[in-house]
PDB file of C-alpha atoms in Angstrom:
ATOM      1  CA  MET A   1       1.824 -56.743 190.302  1.00 43.00           C
ATOM      2  CA  SER A   2       2.081 -52.769 189.506  1.00 49.00           C
ATOM      3  CA  ALA A   3       2.241 -49.994 191.941  1.00 57.00           C
ATOM      4  CA  SER A   4      -1.167 -48.579 193.081  1.00 67.00           C
ATOM      5  CA  THR A   5      -2.675 -45.795 191.532  1.00 80.00           C
ATOM      6  CA  PHE A   6      -5.809 -43.923 191.513  1.00 93.00           C
ATOM      7  CA  GLN A   7      -7.761 -45.196 188.824  1.00 97.00           C
ATOM      8  CA  PRO A   8      -9.942 -42.740 186.595  1.00 97.00           C
ATOM      9  CA  ILE A   9     -13.086 -44.129 188.281  1.00 97.00           C
ATOM     10  CA  HIS A  10     -12.216 -42.838 191.131  1.00 94.00           C
ATOM     11  CA  ALA A  11     -12.609 -38.908 189.928  1.00 96.00           C
ATOM     12  CA  VAL A  12     -15.847 -40.471 188.218  1.00 97.00           C
ATOM     13  CA  LEU A  13     -17.264 -41.493 191.461  1.00 97.00           C
ATOM     14  CA  ARG A  14     -16.661 -38.261 193.065  1.00 96.00           C
ATOM     15  CA  SER A  15     -17.931 -36.470 189.993  1.00 97.00           C
ATOM     16  CA  GLN A  16     -21.384 -38.431 190.230  1.00 98.00           C
ATOM     17  CA  GLY A  17     -21.366 -38.039 194.053  1.00 98.00           C
ATOM     18  CA  ARG A  18     -21.274 -41.551 194.615  1.00 98.00           C
ATOM     19  CA  SER A  19     -19.398 -43.499 197.379  1.00 98.00           C
ATOM     20  CA  MET A  20     -17.579 -46.630 196.465  1.00 97.00           C
ATOM     21  CA  ALA A  21     -19.674 -48.213 199.261  1.00 98.00           C
ATOM     22  CA  ALA A  22     -22.843 -47.636 197.217  1.00 98.00           C
ATOM     23  CA  VAL A  23     -21.439 -48.518 194.048  1.00 98.00           C
ATOM     24  CA  ALA A  24     -19.952 -51.651 195.378  1.00 98.00           C
ATOM     25  CA  ARG A  25     -23.797 -52.407 196.753  1.00 98.00           C
ATOM     26  CA  LEU A  26     -25.230 -51.884 193.716  1.00 98.00           C
ATOM     27  CA  LEU A  27     -22.822 -53.840 191.785  1.00 97.00           C
ATOM     28  CA  GLY A  28     -22.983 -57.121 193.996  1.00 97.00           C
ATOM     29  CA  VAL A  29     -19.504 -57.220 195.095  1.00 97.00           C
ATOM     30  CA  ASP A  30     -17.592 -56.667 198.339  1.00 97.00           C
ATOM     31  CA  TYR A  31     -16.862 -52.825 199.134  1.00 98.00           C
ATOM     32  CA  LEU A  32     -12.881 -54.120 199.673  1.00 97.00           C
ATOM     33  CA  THR A  33     -12.523 -55.896 196.124  1.00 96.00           C
ATOM     34  CA  PHE A  34     -14.338 -52.558 194.780  1.00 98.00           C
ATOM     35  CA  ARG A  35     -12.039 -50.364 196.523  1.00 97.00           C
ATOM     36  CA  SER A  36      -8.995 -51.954 195.675  1.00 96.00           C
ATOM     37  CA  ALA A  37     -10.016 -51.854 192.131  1.00 96.00           C
ATOM     38  CA  CYS A  38     -10.532 -48.233 192.389  1.00 96.00           C
ATOM     39  CA  TYR A  39      -7.084 -47.514 194.177  1.00 95.00           C
ATOM     40  CA  GLY A  40      -5.362 -49.770 191.622  1.00 94.00           C
ATOM     41  CA  LEU A  41      -4.307 -52.417 194.044  1.00 94.00           C
ATOM     42  CA  SER A  42      -5.949 -54.889 191.740  1.00 93.00           C
ATOM     43  CA  ARG A  43      -7.163 -55.660 188.339  1.00 94.00           C
ATOM     44  CA  PRO A  44     -10.989 -54.991 188.303  1.00 96.00           C
ATOM     45  CA  SER A  45     -12.694 -58.318 188.600  1.00 96.00           C
ATOM     46  CA  GLU A  46     -14.952 -59.669 185.762  1.00 96.00           C
ATOM     47  CA  ILE A  47     -18.479 -58.565 187.525  1.00 96.00           C
ATOM     48  CA  ILE A  48     -16.612 -55.041 188.327  1.00 97.00           C
ATOM     49  CA  ARG A  49     -15.602 -54.558 184.722  1.00 97.00           C
ATOM     50  CA  GLU A  50     -19.209 -55.965 183.061  1.00 97.00           C
ATOM     51  CA  ARG A  51     -21.398 -53.815 185.265  1.00 97.00           C
ATOM     52  CA  THR A  52     -19.413 -50.737 186.393  1.00 98.00           C
ATOM     53  CA  PRO A  53     -20.062 -49.084 183.056  1.00 98.00           C
ATOM     54  CA  ALA A  54     -23.850 -49.326 182.636  1.00 97.00           C
ATOM     55  CA  LEU A  55     -24.154 -48.542 186.363  1.00 98.00           C
ATOM     56  CA  LEU A  56     -22.254 -45.226 185.702  1.00 98.00           C
ATOM     57  CA  GLY A  57     -22.576 -44.195 182.288  1.00 98.00           C
ATOM     58  CA  VAL A  58     -19.079 -44.330 181.418  1.00 97.00           C
ATOM     59  CA  GLU A  59     -16.943 -46.715 178.735  1.00 97.00           C
ATOM     60  CA  LEU A  60     -15.057 -49.600 180.826  1.00 97.00           C
ATOM     61  CA  GLU A  61     -11.836 -47.734 179.194  1.00 96.00           C
ATOM     62  CA  ARG A  62     -12.283 -44.452 180.778  1.00 97.00           C
ATOM     63  CA  LEU A  63     -12.929 -46.229 183.973  1.00 98.00           C
ATOM     64  CA  PHE A  64      -9.442 -48.088 184.330  1.00 97.00           C
ATOM     65  CA  THR A  65      -6.212 -47.698 182.632  1.00 95.00           C
ATOM     66  CA  GLU A  66      -5.326 -50.105 179.774  1.00 94.00           C
ATOM     67  CA  ASP A  67      -2.559 -51.571 182.129  1.00 93.00           C
ATOM     68  CA  LYS A  68      -5.099 -52.614 184.878  1.00 94.00           C
ATOM     69  CA  LEU A  69      -7.567 -53.714 182.230  1.00 94.00           C
ATOM     70  CA  ALA A  70      -4.620 -55.868 180.647  1.00 92.00           C
ATOM     71  CA  GLU A  71      -3.265 -57.311 184.026  1.00 79.00           C
ATOM     72  CA  PRO A  72      -3.737 -61.034 184.302  1.00 79.00           C
ATOM     73  CA  LYS A  73      -5.793 -62.373 186.779  1.00 72.00           C
ATOM     74  CA  ARG A  74      -3.993 -63.543 189.899  1.00 65.00           C
ATOM     75  CA  SER A  75      -4.444 -67.342 188.840  1.00 57.00           C
ATOM     76  CA  GLU A  76      -3.440 -66.478 185.442  1.00 52.00           C
ATOM     77  CA  ALA A  77      -0.369 -65.006 187.004  1.00 51.00           C
ATOM     78  CA  VAL A  78       0.817 -67.724 189.151  1.00 49.00           C
ATOM     79  CA  ALA A  79       0.004 -70.478 186.147  1.00 51.00           C
ATOM     80  CA  THR A  80       2.581 -68.746 184.411  1.00 51.00           C
ATOM     81  CA  ARG A  81       5.510 -68.405 187.008  1.00 51.00           C
TER      82      ARG A  81
END
C-alpha cells in the first residue's frame, strides 16, 4: 500500500464547511472507512467513489489522487500475490 497523503477531498470538505463525519453519514458509509479514504490510507470504496461526486458537486478525479483511484481493492491485491 502506498504512503498516506491527504487526498484532495480533504480540502474540498474544508472549503465547503463539511465534516467528514457528516459526509460519511450522508453517503451511508462508516466514518472510519471514509476518513481512511480522505487521509489516503485506503482506496475509496465503490460507494464513496459513486456517491461523493454528486454530493459534493465535484468530479471524482478532483477528490482523490490518480494513484488512489487506480489502487486495486485489497481482495484483488491479495489474489495477485
